[in-house]
XYZ file of C-alpha atoms in Angstrom:
516
model
C -6.682 -12.107 22.543
C -6.144 -12.788 18.853
C -3.402 -13.062 16.290
C -4.805 -12.584 12.771
C -2.617 -12.752 9.694
C -3.814 -11.540 6.277
C -7.395 -12.608 6.918
C -8.869 -12.643 10.392
C -10.246 -16.144 10.837
C -10.045 -18.656 13.694
C -7.814 -16.369 15.789
C -5.704 -17.650 18.634
C -6.875 -15.998 21.818
C -4.432 -14.569 24.307
C -5.935 -13.258 27.546
C -3.686 -12.893 30.536
C -6.474 -11.643 32.801
C -8.955 -14.429 31.880
C -12.003 -12.294 32.675
C -14.148 -13.399 29.738
C -13.174 -17.074 29.873
C -13.994 -17.341 33.600
C -17.342 -15.665 33.071
C -18.075 -17.918 30.157
C -17.009 -20.978 32.129
C -19.626 -20.145 34.748
C -22.288 -19.765 32.062
C -21.343 -22.555 29.638
C -23.811 -25.389 29.445
C -24.255 -25.550 33.276
C -21.632 -28.294 33.456
C -19.581 -28.833 36.628
C -15.983 -30.048 36.423
C -13.916 -31.808 39.043
C -10.484 -30.371 39.754
C -9.001 -33.882 39.923
C -9.867 -34.733 36.313
C -7.145 -36.206 34.089
C -5.107 -33.960 31.724
C -7.055 -35.049 28.619
C -10.287 -33.931 30.193
C -8.665 -30.631 31.187
C -7.773 -30.074 27.502
C -11.357 -30.776 26.492
C -12.577 -28.338 29.162
C -10.200 -25.639 27.948
C -11.234 -26.208 24.330
C -14.903 -25.882 25.312
C -14.121 -22.589 27.012
C -12.532 -21.225 23.868
C -15.390 -22.473 21.701
C -17.910 -20.846 23.986
C -15.836 -17.650 23.972
C -15.815 -17.461 20.185
C -19.512 -18.326 20.056
C -20.201 -15.436 22.376
C -18.212 -12.829 20.457
C -19.923 -13.928 17.244
C -23.468 -13.664 18.597
C -23.191 -11.197 21.469
C -21.717 -7.731 21.911
C -18.722 -8.142 24.218
C -17.671 -4.569 25.024
C -14.028 -3.594 24.734
C -11.928 -0.460 24.315
C -8.596 -0.215 22.510
C -6.040 1.177 24.951
C -2.981 1.314 22.697
C -1.868 0.552 19.136
C 1.841 -0.126 18.784
C 3.737 -0.467 15.501
C 6.781 -2.681 15.051
C 9.088 -3.696 12.222
C 9.065 -0.540 10.083
C 12.499 0.913 9.481
C 11.875 2.979 6.332
C 8.106 3.445 6.322
C 6.902 6.457 8.288
C 4.841 5.769 11.421
C 2.344 8.392 10.270
C 1.400 6.287 7.222
C 0.714 3.152 9.268
C -1.059 5.150 11.984
C -3.389 6.634 9.366
C -4.232 3.168 8.039
C -4.833 1.742 11.539
C -6.879 4.651 12.930
C -10.131 2.678 12.586
C -8.984 0.206 15.255
C -9.632 2.733 18.013
C -13.228 3.175 16.884
C -14.120 -0.446 17.740
C -16.348 -0.837 20.822
C -16.835 -4.632 20.804
C -14.555 -7.602 20.233
C -16.467 -8.472 17.059
C -15.945 -4.956 15.686
C -12.261 -5.088 16.654
C -11.727 -8.376 14.795
C -13.484 -6.960 11.715
C -11.444 -3.749 11.877
C -8.225 -5.775 12.235
C -9.055 -7.716 9.091
C -9.765 -4.501 7.198
C -6.526 -2.864 8.414
C -4.546 -5.975 7.465
C -6.007 -5.879 3.955
C -5.279 -2.154 3.495
C -1.692 -2.469 4.692
C -1.088 -5.388 2.344
C -2.653 -3.402 -0.509
C 0.068 -0.751 -0.155
C 2.434 -3.339 -1.729
C 5.351 -2.225 0.485
C 5.209 -5.038 3.068
C 6.100 -8.696 2.650
C 3.905 -9.592 5.631
C 1.580 -7.960 8.147
C 0.652 -9.500 11.496
C -1.865 -7.976 13.885
C -1.972 -9.246 17.462
C -4.838 -8.424 19.815
C -3.857 -8.700 23.471
C -5.491 -7.752 26.764
C -4.837 -4.293 28.126
C -3.212 -3.333 31.436
C -4.588 -5.199 34.535
C -5.590 -1.899 36.098
C -7.801 -1.139 33.036
C -10.242 -4.046 32.678
C -12.190 -4.332 29.430
C -9.344 -2.892 27.338
C -7.107 -4.318 24.617
C -3.727 -3.548 23.128
C -3.175 -3.940 19.392
C 0.285 -4.778 18.051
C 0.881 -4.220 14.322
C 4.017 -6.061 13.229
C 5.118 -5.436 9.626
C 7.961 -6.805 7.531
C 9.034 -4.348 4.842
C 9.628 -5.708 1.380
C 13.177 -6.819 0.718
C 12.919 -6.132 -3.003
C 11.521 -2.649 -3.703
C 11.961 -3.104 -7.461
C 9.163 -4.978 -9.220
C 8.464 -5.774 -12.864
C 5.045 -6.725 -14.227
C 3.579 -7.655 -17.576
C -0.084 -8.153 -18.387
C -2.990 -7.729 -20.763
C -5.450 -4.963 -19.906
C -8.558 -3.240 -21.233
C -9.344 0.455 -20.952
C -12.916 1.654 -21.104
C -12.418 3.607 -24.348
C -10.285 0.933 -26.031
C -11.505 -1.450 -28.719
C -8.837 -4.086 -28.117
C -6.680 -5.469 -25.345
C -3.327 -3.880 -24.539
C -0.073 -5.621 -23.700
C 1.586 -3.597 -20.957
C 4.922 -3.894 -19.180
C 5.575 -1.958 -15.971
C 8.612 -1.382 -13.763
C 7.842 -0.214 -10.206
C 10.011 1.106 -7.381
C 8.325 1.084 -3.988
C 8.495 3.323 -0.954
C 11.416 5.538 -1.925
C 10.625 8.220 0.636
C 8.834 6.057 3.205
C 5.344 7.410 2.508
C 4.137 4.298 0.692
C 4.919 6.022 -2.596
C 4.998 3.837 -5.697
C 6.936 5.128 -8.703
C 6.548 3.366 -12.032
C 7.309 3.534 -15.707
C 5.360 1.568 -18.301
C 5.203 0.770 -21.990
C 1.994 -0.402 -23.655
C 1.118 -1.609 -27.143
C -1.947 -3.170 -28.756
C -2.772 -4.781 -32.062
C -4.546 -1.624 -33.259
C -1.166 0.171 -33.520
C -1.551 2.085 -30.288
C 1.595 2.753 -28.269
C 1.999 4.559 -24.963
C 4.918 5.412 -22.703
C 4.165 6.808 -19.260
C 5.620 7.413 -15.819
C 3.733 8.070 -12.624
C 3.595 8.136 -8.847
C 0.994 6.839 -6.392
C 0.698 8.411 -2.925
C -1.730 6.581 -0.616
C -1.880 9.328 2.060
C -0.726 12.620 0.571
C -0.747 15.457 3.158
C -3.156 13.543 5.374
C -5.823 13.121 2.672
C -8.197 10.218 3.177
C -7.913 9.029 -0.429
C -4.839 8.332 -2.581
C -3.429 10.801 -5.105
C -1.896 9.770 -8.422
C 0.011 11.719 -11.054
C 1.036 10.439 -14.466
C 2.924 11.848 -17.457
C 2.164 10.130 -20.746
C 3.065 10.151 -24.413
C 0.537 8.322 -26.546
C 0.421 7.557 -30.248
C -2.363 5.796 -32.146
C -2.721 4.955 -35.820
C -6.292 5.169 -37.167
C -5.297 5.526 -40.836
C -6.842 2.191 -41.748
C -10.246 3.074 -40.313
C -10.559 6.865 -40.232
C -7.539 8.341 -42.082
C -5.820 10.030 -39.160
C -3.071 9.537 -36.601
C -3.392 10.772 -33.039
C -0.575 11.845 -30.751
C -1.014 13.158 -27.192
C 1.416 14.472 -24.607
C -0.011 15.256 -21.226
C -0.581 14.833 -17.517
C -3.234 12.888 -15.657
C -4.025 13.633 -11.983
C -6.099 11.307 -9.839
C -7.703 13.744 -7.402
C -10.086 11.475 -5.515
C -10.461 7.716 -5.442
C -12.495 5.341 -3.296
C -14.105 1.975 -3.889
C -17.082 3.543 -5.683
C -15.962 7.049 -6.710
C -13.139 8.334 -8.875
C -12.238 11.862 -10.033
C -9.478 12.415 -12.616
C -8.189 15.591 -14.270
C -6.502 15.311 -17.670
C -4.387 17.943 -19.408
C -2.968 17.015 -22.810
C -1.766 18.572 -26.051
C -3.289 16.517 -28.843
C -2.305 16.459 -32.512
C -4.260 14.809 -35.336
C -2.523 14.308 -38.689
C -3.243 12.610 -42.022
C -0.023 11.354 -43.654
C -2.050 9.635 -46.397
C -3.666 12.954 -47.517
C -6.825 10.935 -48.263
C -8.998 11.901 -45.301
C -12.636 12.738 -45.884
C -13.817 16.316 -45.457
C -15.194 15.656 -41.941
C -11.846 14.232 -40.802
C -9.846 17.043 -42.428
C -11.908 19.584 -40.514
C -10.544 18.182 -37.220
C -6.865 17.829 -38.123
C -4.323 19.944 -36.274
C -3.543 20.814 -32.654
C -5.967 20.954 -29.725
C -5.779 21.274 -25.943
C -7.612 18.705 -23.833
C -8.394 19.998 -20.338
C -11.066 17.784 -18.803
C -12.448 16.551 -15.503
C -13.950 13.069 -15.316
C -16.063 11.624 -12.500
C -16.817 7.890 -12.379
C -19.229 6.105 -10.069
C -18.856 2.326 -10.043
C -20.492 -0.441 -8.050
C -19.703 -4.057 -8.872
C -21.400 -6.820 -6.866
C -20.668 -9.619 -9.332
C -18.853 -12.676 -8.020
C -16.335 -12.589 -10.892
C -15.432 -10.059 -13.600
C -14.288 -12.803 -16.004
C -17.190 -15.212 -15.552
C -19.974 -13.626 -13.519
C -22.656 -16.070 -12.415
C -24.530 -13.845 -9.961
C -24.728 -10.206 -8.921
C -24.944 -6.889 -10.713
C -22.718 -3.967 -11.727
C -23.325 -0.346 -12.645
C -20.966 2.337 -13.964
C -21.667 5.980 -14.680
C -18.968 8.322 -15.966
C -19.339 12.033 -16.640
C -16.638 14.045 -18.398
C -16.509 17.766 -19.112
C -13.851 19.170 -21.434
C -12.831 22.763 -22.032
C -11.632 23.730 -18.548
C -9.033 26.147 -19.920
C -9.330 29.694 -21.321
C -7.756 28.798 -24.641
C -9.145 28.946 -28.164
C -7.684 25.500 -28.878
C -9.415 23.928 -25.862
C -11.848 21.119 -26.723
C -15.249 21.883 -25.190
C -17.523 18.894 -24.806
C -19.770 16.982 -22.409
C -19.597 13.190 -22.390
C -21.816 10.792 -20.431
C -21.649 6.984 -20.292
C -23.864 4.467 -18.478
C -23.410 0.707 -18.172
C -25.650 -1.775 -16.320
C -24.942 -5.512 -15.933
C -26.833 -8.349 -14.262
C -25.864 -12.017 -13.801
C -28.641 -14.493 -12.992
C -27.712 -18.031 -11.796
C -29.836 -20.787 -13.359
C -28.968 -23.630 -11.005
C -27.508 -26.312 -13.300
C -23.995 -26.873 -14.673
C -22.960 -23.520 -13.124
C -25.060 -21.914 -15.828
C -25.876 -18.233 -15.710
C -27.538 -15.616 -17.869
C -25.616 -12.341 -18.205
C -27.528 -9.315 -19.445
C -26.041 -5.916 -20.170
C -27.053 -2.583 -21.640
C -24.861 0.494 -22.092
C -25.315 3.929 -23.605
C -23.238 7.021 -24.228
C -23.674 10.523 -25.559
C -21.205 13.324 -26.361
C -22.019 16.902 -27.250
C -19.987 20.114 -27.689
C -20.739 23.161 -25.583
C -20.115 26.874 -26.048
C -21.290 29.547 -28.450
C -22.996 27.971 -31.459
C -22.575 24.458 -30.041
C -25.539 22.986 -31.950
C -23.803 23.530 -35.296
C -20.351 22.391 -34.099
C -18.949 18.849 -34.468
C -17.951 16.826 -31.417
C -14.197 16.097 -30.973
C -13.308 13.099 -33.112
C -11.394 11.017 -30.480
C -14.216 11.530 -27.938
C -16.876 9.990 -30.178
C -18.234 6.466 -29.780
C -17.114 3.614 -32.004
C -18.607 0.119 -31.745
C -16.815 -3.067 -32.688
C -13.466 -4.569 -31.830
C -11.742 -7.675 -30.601
C -13.296 -7.671 -27.118
C -15.960 -9.596 -25.255
C -18.847 -7.396 -24.005
C -18.956 -9.542 -20.844
C -15.613 -8.057 -19.698
C -15.822 -4.503 -21.009
C -17.618 -2.697 -18.191
C -17.696 1.068 -18.650
C -19.726 2.028 -21.708
C -20.681 1.006 -25.248
C -17.571 -0.324 -26.963
C -17.971 -3.674 -28.717
C -20.326 -6.020 -30.536
C -19.545 -9.661 -31.268
C -18.640 -10.231 -34.922
C -17.957 -6.597 -35.905
C -14.434 -5.311 -36.425
C -12.848 -2.257 -34.817
C -14.754 0.907 -35.778
C -16.829 -1.440 -37.894
C -20.189 0.329 -38.022
C -21.862 3.712 -37.935
C -21.706 6.886 -40.033
C -19.107 6.891 -42.820
C -17.872 9.311 -45.456
C -15.936 8.662 -48.702
C -12.242 9.445 -48.643
C -10.617 11.922 -50.964
C -9.249 10.365 -54.146
C -5.713 11.166 -55.281
C -5.655 11.029 -59.063
C -1.915 10.914 -59.637
C -2.430 8.246 -62.247
C -5.175 8.766 -64.877
C -5.755 5.009 -64.893
C -6.906 5.270 -61.288
C -9.630 7.838 -62.017
C -12.448 5.415 -61.208
C -10.723 3.641 -58.327
C -12.392 3.535 -54.907
C -10.179 4.821 -52.086
C -12.539 3.592 -49.370
C -14.500 5.288 -46.604
C -13.732 6.864 -43.254
C -15.632 5.724 -40.177
C -16.663 8.876 -38.309
C -18.060 7.449 -35.079
C -21.190 8.729 -33.401
C -22.382 11.172 -30.768
C -24.948 8.675 -29.462
C -24.292 4.986 -28.920
C -26.377 2.176 -27.419
C -25.357 -1.470 -27.080
C -26.891 -4.517 -25.386
C -25.969 -8.181 -25.022
C -27.133 -11.483 -23.550
C -24.734 -14.296 -22.693
C -25.741 -17.780 -21.486
C -22.738 -19.593 -19.993
C -22.576 -23.215 -18.819
C -20.105 -25.866 -17.732
C -19.296 -28.830 -19.946
C -19.989 -32.332 -18.525
C -16.238 -33.003 -18.382
C -14.847 -32.638 -14.839
C -11.388 -31.807 -16.230
C -12.739 -28.894 -18.288
C -14.822 -27.650 -15.371
C -11.805 -27.776 -13.043
C -9.852 -25.614 -15.517
C -12.711 -23.132 -15.794
C -13.228 -23.897 -19.500
C -16.903 -23.487 -20.359
C -19.267 -22.836 -23.217
C -21.619 -19.978 -23.984
C -24.357 -18.830 -26.334
C -24.516 -15.108 -26.974
C -26.310 -12.340 -28.805
C -25.566 -8.619 -29.106
C -27.071 -5.542 -30.728
C -26.155 -1.877 -30.957
C -26.031 1.289 -32.988
C -24.288 4.674 -33.212
C -25.624 7.872 -34.733
C -24.754 11.527 -35.245
C -26.405 14.323 -33.238
C -24.087 17.315 -33.729
C -23.921 19.864 -36.568
C -27.724 20.201 -36.348
C -28.218 16.498 -37.071
C -30.304 16.178 -33.887
C -33.135 17.936 -35.743
C -33.510 14.916 -38.015
C -32.997 12.329 -35.287
C -35.764 9.751 -34.956
C -35.834 7.217 -32.116
C -37.798 4.789 -34.275
C -35.259 5.030 -37.098
C -32.403 4.671 -34.614
C -33.805 1.452 -33.115
C -34.700 0.019 -36.527
C -31.102 0.458 -37.684
C -29.617 -1.579 -34.823
C -26.933 -4.026 -35.930
C -27.092 -7.481 -34.325
C -25.198 -10.748 -34.075
C -25.428 -14.116 -32.301
C -23.263 -17.181 -31.872
C -21.769 -19.924 -29.764
C -18.279 -20.496 -28.444
C -15.830 -21.825 -25.884
C -14.370 -19.619 -23.157
C -10.861 -20.314 -21.792
C -10.022 -18.173 -18.753
C -6.393 -17.478 -17.830
C -4.626 -15.444 -15.163
C -4.171 -12.568 -17.629
C -7.279 -12.525 -19.808
C -10.446 -14.248 -20.993
C -10.028 -15.990 -24.341
C -13.082 -16.755 -26.459
C -13.174 -19.041 -29.501
C -16.502 -18.206 -31.115
C -18.565 -18.756 -34.200
C -20.427 -15.507 -34.881
C -23.404 -15.067 -37.156
C -24.194 -11.513 -38.274
C -27.962 -11.138 -38.076
C -28.252 -7.553 -39.291
C -25.831 -5.077 -40.822
C -25.759 -2.358 -43.442
C -23.740 -1.814 -46.595
C -20.635 -0.117 -45.172
C -20.434 -2.144 -41.937
C -17.382 -4.320 -41.446
C -18.758 -7.491 -39.916
C -18.817 -11.048 -41.240
C -20.086 -14.401 -40.040
C -17.395 -16.928 -39.188
C -14.971 -18.070 -36.509
C -13.386 -15.423 -34.298
C -10.968 -15.396 -31.375
C -11.050 -12.607 -28.817
C -8.851 -11.754 -25.830
C -10.284 -9.622 -23.039
C -9.345 -8.638 -19.521
C -11.658 -6.969 -16.987
C -11.991 -3.205 -17.409
């Protein structure tokens, strides 16, 4: 009947029994044909039959039952893996449903990244079983199982983009398993080495399972007088298009080589065990993550830490919400993007109200990212630097030299337990056809946000009015240059409101962001 490749569209029909075409011929347009017509007219007649056939399966329910699904071309990949991915084909009860299921199966097999090509052929079933179809799945396994990649990525908790290089080896054991090792580094002195495995159908589970060992080091001396180092394991327990559950187990160490940390930072130095479970719900109906012009997106992530009976275990609850909306305006591909995000973190356990929240789990606003791309929680504001606003505390002064008695050693940015951020972005095409063809466009933007402390009994003095009145804000205009790896913005930012210790200045800025 049909032979779809990659995307099921305009299939070539193969039907050796000709039941549907004959029936359609009798019903099509009430036109009678003479058997002695010339060959050209016979071609036109046959083409009309096929057109009528496709019109029928698009608008009517033509019943069918899948008799058999056969798999060809796999020499290393286990049949069980492909059979699990193609199981939905047998649920189809009409030709239209079968074509849709074939397209979905084709996409999922290609997404395994272990086949160079996938071809699905729909053919009529045995003559003695009318109304049935056979499905033939023909795969070509990849000739080069080793793959190297390099790219720029954003993580939800990051304040800058990360350059990451990855080496993958595919399908070692024939279960669609992907093994990889990666190195990552960003301009905020964060480095990470990790190795992991991805199993699309582990022990018959409906969702993939991932496991990853990582060693991470990050230098926050410039902003908060501490260095962070983590060694641990991350397990992806459940993952679908909209839901994700991850368990993290890590041994974390915070140090202060400068010996200048403020008292709040010094109170959190040392070793700690992170044992947490994180659930993320995500729905993204935008037409593009880099330049959305219509649609909406919503993300909610809930994390609970302290799932280990250990005195060093970090006990906290963390919740983040992010809502985006893109409204098309109808001229020059213009669109208005609106977004609001919020997050809160709080310790739990005996005496939790007087305890501080874990320092790395707090919220910090600012950084070299565009809020348009950073979907996942409050992270950045245009014009403010990394960890550039919020509660601060003076650093300890080292008076090794009497002449330095009155010197200022700076302040530590402590982050907040509550964060709220919002933005508006008006994007538009330039009149130049060349710029529009390259995707280069302009935008006006504005952003506002704030972070505050709730723990250590600070929630007793919290005032919503005071919190909203202390929002920092900025606005500006710029040019956006999209690439295959990231979104580059060349902006002029004007700081509309800031406070004494905030690190934000009006002027020209360049930012590099990839979808998160």
